[in-house]
Amino acid sequence: MTISPISKYALNNYRMASYLLFAIGLINLRYQTGKDGVLVNSAAVFIPGFIALSLTFIKGAHGFLAKREVMVALGVIGGVLVAWAITN
């Protein structure tokens, strides 16, 4: 058994944040039906969520996700995307 370079709590935080982005993107898609560019706006939120969620299940990406600068960058990007999706 190999030891993962990322804690299970940090990995869980990544997964919950990814689920948040994915869900907000899909909810945004549903509630803005009929507006121009709704698919592009919603895809800008749920695609990064899907990618981040996929990365958490790839063992090789755990070392990348464990880096402090990556955690900060993804936290800022995620926060901006959530704020944009809510205000959009």
C-alpha atoms as a printed R data frame, in Angstrom:
   type eleno elety resid chain resno       x      y       z
1  ATOM     1    CA   MET     A     1   0.000  0.000   0.000
2  ATOM     2    CA   THR     A     2   1.375  3.399  -0.962
3  ATOM     3    CA   ILE     A     3   0.992  6.518   1.098
4  ATOM     4    CA   SER     A     4  -0.775  9.362  -0.668
5  ATOM     5    CA   PRO     A     5   1.043 12.739  -0.592
6  ATOM     6    CA   ILE     A     6  -2.265 14.506   0.082
7  ATOM     7    CA   SER     A     7  -4.338 14.121   3.213
8  ATOM     8    CA   LYS     A     8  -7.762 12.557   2.951
9  ATOM     9    CA   TYR     A     9  -9.244 15.788   4.352
10 ATOM    10    CA   ALA     A    10  -7.675 17.962   1.661
11 ATOM    11    CA   LEU     A    11  -8.795 15.485  -0.985
12 ATOM    12    CA   ASN     A    12 -12.331 15.561   0.413
13 ATOM    13    CA   ASN     A    13 -12.283 19.374   0.355
14 ATOM    14    CA   TYR     A    14 -11.279 19.298  -3.311
15 ATOM    15    CA   ARG     A    15 -14.106 16.878  -4.075
16 ATOM    16    CA   MET     A    16 -16.739 18.916  -2.246
17 ATOM    17    CA   ALA     A    17 -15.626 22.134  -3.963
18 ATOM    18    CA   SER     A    18 -15.703 20.330  -7.320
19 ATOM    19    CA   TYR     A    19 -19.210 19.026  -6.643
20 ATOM    20    CA   LEU     A    20 -20.224 22.586  -5.743
21 ATOM    21    CA   LEU     A    21 -18.962 23.985  -9.047
22 ATOM    22    CA   PHE     A    22 -20.505 21.149 -11.024
23 ATOM    23    CA   ALA     A    23 -23.899 21.509  -9.316
24 ATOM    24    CA   ILE     A    24 -24.011 25.308  -9.527
25 ATOM    25    CA   GLY     A    25 -23.142 25.105 -13.235
26 ATOM    26    CA   LEU     A    26 -25.930 22.647 -13.944
27 ATOM    27    CA   ILE     A    27 -28.456 24.548 -11.806
28 ATOM    28    CA   ASN     A    28 -27.454 27.746 -13.592
29 ATOM    29    CA   LEU     A    29 -28.066 25.998 -16.917
30 ATOM    30    CA   ARG     A    30 -31.563 24.961 -15.876
31 ATOM    31    CA   TYR     A    31 -32.711 28.259 -14.405
32 ATOM    32    CA   GLN     A    32 -31.417 30.457 -17.207
33 ATOM    33    CA   THR     A    33 -33.143 28.539 -19.977
34 ATOM    34    CA   GLY     A    34 -34.028 30.909 -22.786
35 ATOM    35    CA   LYS     A    35 -31.246 33.444 -22.196
36 ATOM    36    CA   ASP     A    36 -28.564 34.026 -24.808
37 ATOM    37    CA   GLY     A    37 -25.258 32.260 -24.144
38 ATOM    38    CA   VAL     A    38 -26.546 30.234 -21.212
39 ATOM    39    CA   LEU     A    39 -24.691 27.089 -22.286
40 ATOM    40    CA   VAL     A    40 -21.368 28.910 -22.497
41 ATOM    41    CA   ASN     A    41 -21.891 30.627 -19.135
42 ATOM    42    CA   SER     A    42 -22.883 27.402 -17.401
43 ATOM    43    CA   ALA     A    43 -20.154 25.365 -19.076
44 ATOM    44    CA   ALA     A    44 -17.596 27.876 -17.781
45 ATOM    45    CA   VAL     A    45 -18.594 26.732 -14.289
46 ATOM    46    CA   PHE     A    46 -19.422 23.036 -14.544
47 ATOM    47    CA   ILE     A    47 -16.538 22.001 -16.824
48 ATOM    48    CA   PRO     A    48 -13.831 23.178 -14.365
49 ATOM    49    CA   GLY     A    49 -15.801 21.435 -11.616
50 ATOM    50    CA   PHE     A    50 -15.842 18.206 -13.602
51 ATOM    51    CA   ILE     A    51 -12.127 18.465 -14.390
52 ATOM    52    CA   ALA     A    52 -11.213 19.137 -10.756
53 ATOM    53    CA   LEU     A    53 -13.401 16.263  -9.598
54 ATOM    54    CA   SER     A    54 -11.781 13.947 -12.140
55 ATOM    55    CA   LEU     A    55  -8.311 14.950 -10.919
56 ATOM    56    CA   THR     A    56  -9.151 13.869  -7.380
57 ATOM    57    CA   PHE     A    57  -9.707 10.291  -8.548
58 ATOM    58    CA   ILE     A    58  -6.396 10.080 -10.458
59 ATOM    59    CA   LYS     A    59  -3.659  8.865  -8.089
60 ATOM    60    CA   GLY     A    60  -0.934 10.517 -10.166
61 ATOM    61    CA   ALA     A    61  -2.525 13.935  -9.706
62 ATOM    62    CA   HIS     A    62  -2.514 13.772  -5.897
63 ATOM    63    CA   GLY     A    63   1.070 15.052  -5.731
64 ATOM    64    CA   PHE     A    64   0.096 18.020  -7.881
65 ATOM    65    CA   LEU     A    65  -3.009 18.756  -5.798
66 ATOM    66    CA   ALA     A    66  -0.984 18.575  -2.560
67 ATOM    67    CA   LYS     A    67   1.155 21.595  -3.482
68 ATOM    68    CA   ARG     A    68   0.347 24.699  -1.459
69 ATOM    69    CA   GLU     A    69   0.395 27.062  -4.449
70 ATOM    70    CA   VAL     A    70  -1.992 24.789  -6.352
71 ATOM    71    CA   MET     A    71  -4.361 24.736  -3.362
72 ATOM    72    CA   VAL     A    72  -4.354 28.533  -3.192
73 ATOM    73    CA   ALA     A    73  -4.754 28.979  -6.960
74 ATOM    74    CA   LEU     A    74  -7.630 26.504  -7.190
75 ATOM    75    CA   GLY     A    75  -9.276 28.056  -4.140
76 ATOM    76    CA   VAL     A    76  -9.178 31.514  -5.704
77 ATOM    77    CA   ILE     A    77 -10.349 30.264  -9.105
78 ATOM    78    CA   GLY     A    78 -13.141 28.248  -7.489
79 ATOM    79    CA   GLY     A    79 -14.271 31.198  -5.394
80 ATOM    80    CA   VAL     A    80 -14.350 33.479  -8.411
81 ATOM    81    CA   LEU     A    81 -16.327 30.926 -10.423
82 ATOM    82    CA   VAL     A    82 -18.875 30.455  -7.628
83 ATOM    83    CA   ALA     A    83 -19.292 34.221  -7.217
84 ATOM    84    CA   TRP     A    84 -19.642 34.684 -10.980
85 ATOM    85    CA   ALA     A    85 -22.184 31.864 -11.277
86 ATOM    86    CA   ILE     A    86 -24.310 33.269  -8.459
87 ATOM    87    CA   THR     A    87 -24.277 36.846  -9.769
88 ATOM    88    CA   ASN     A    88 -24.634 35.853 -13.419
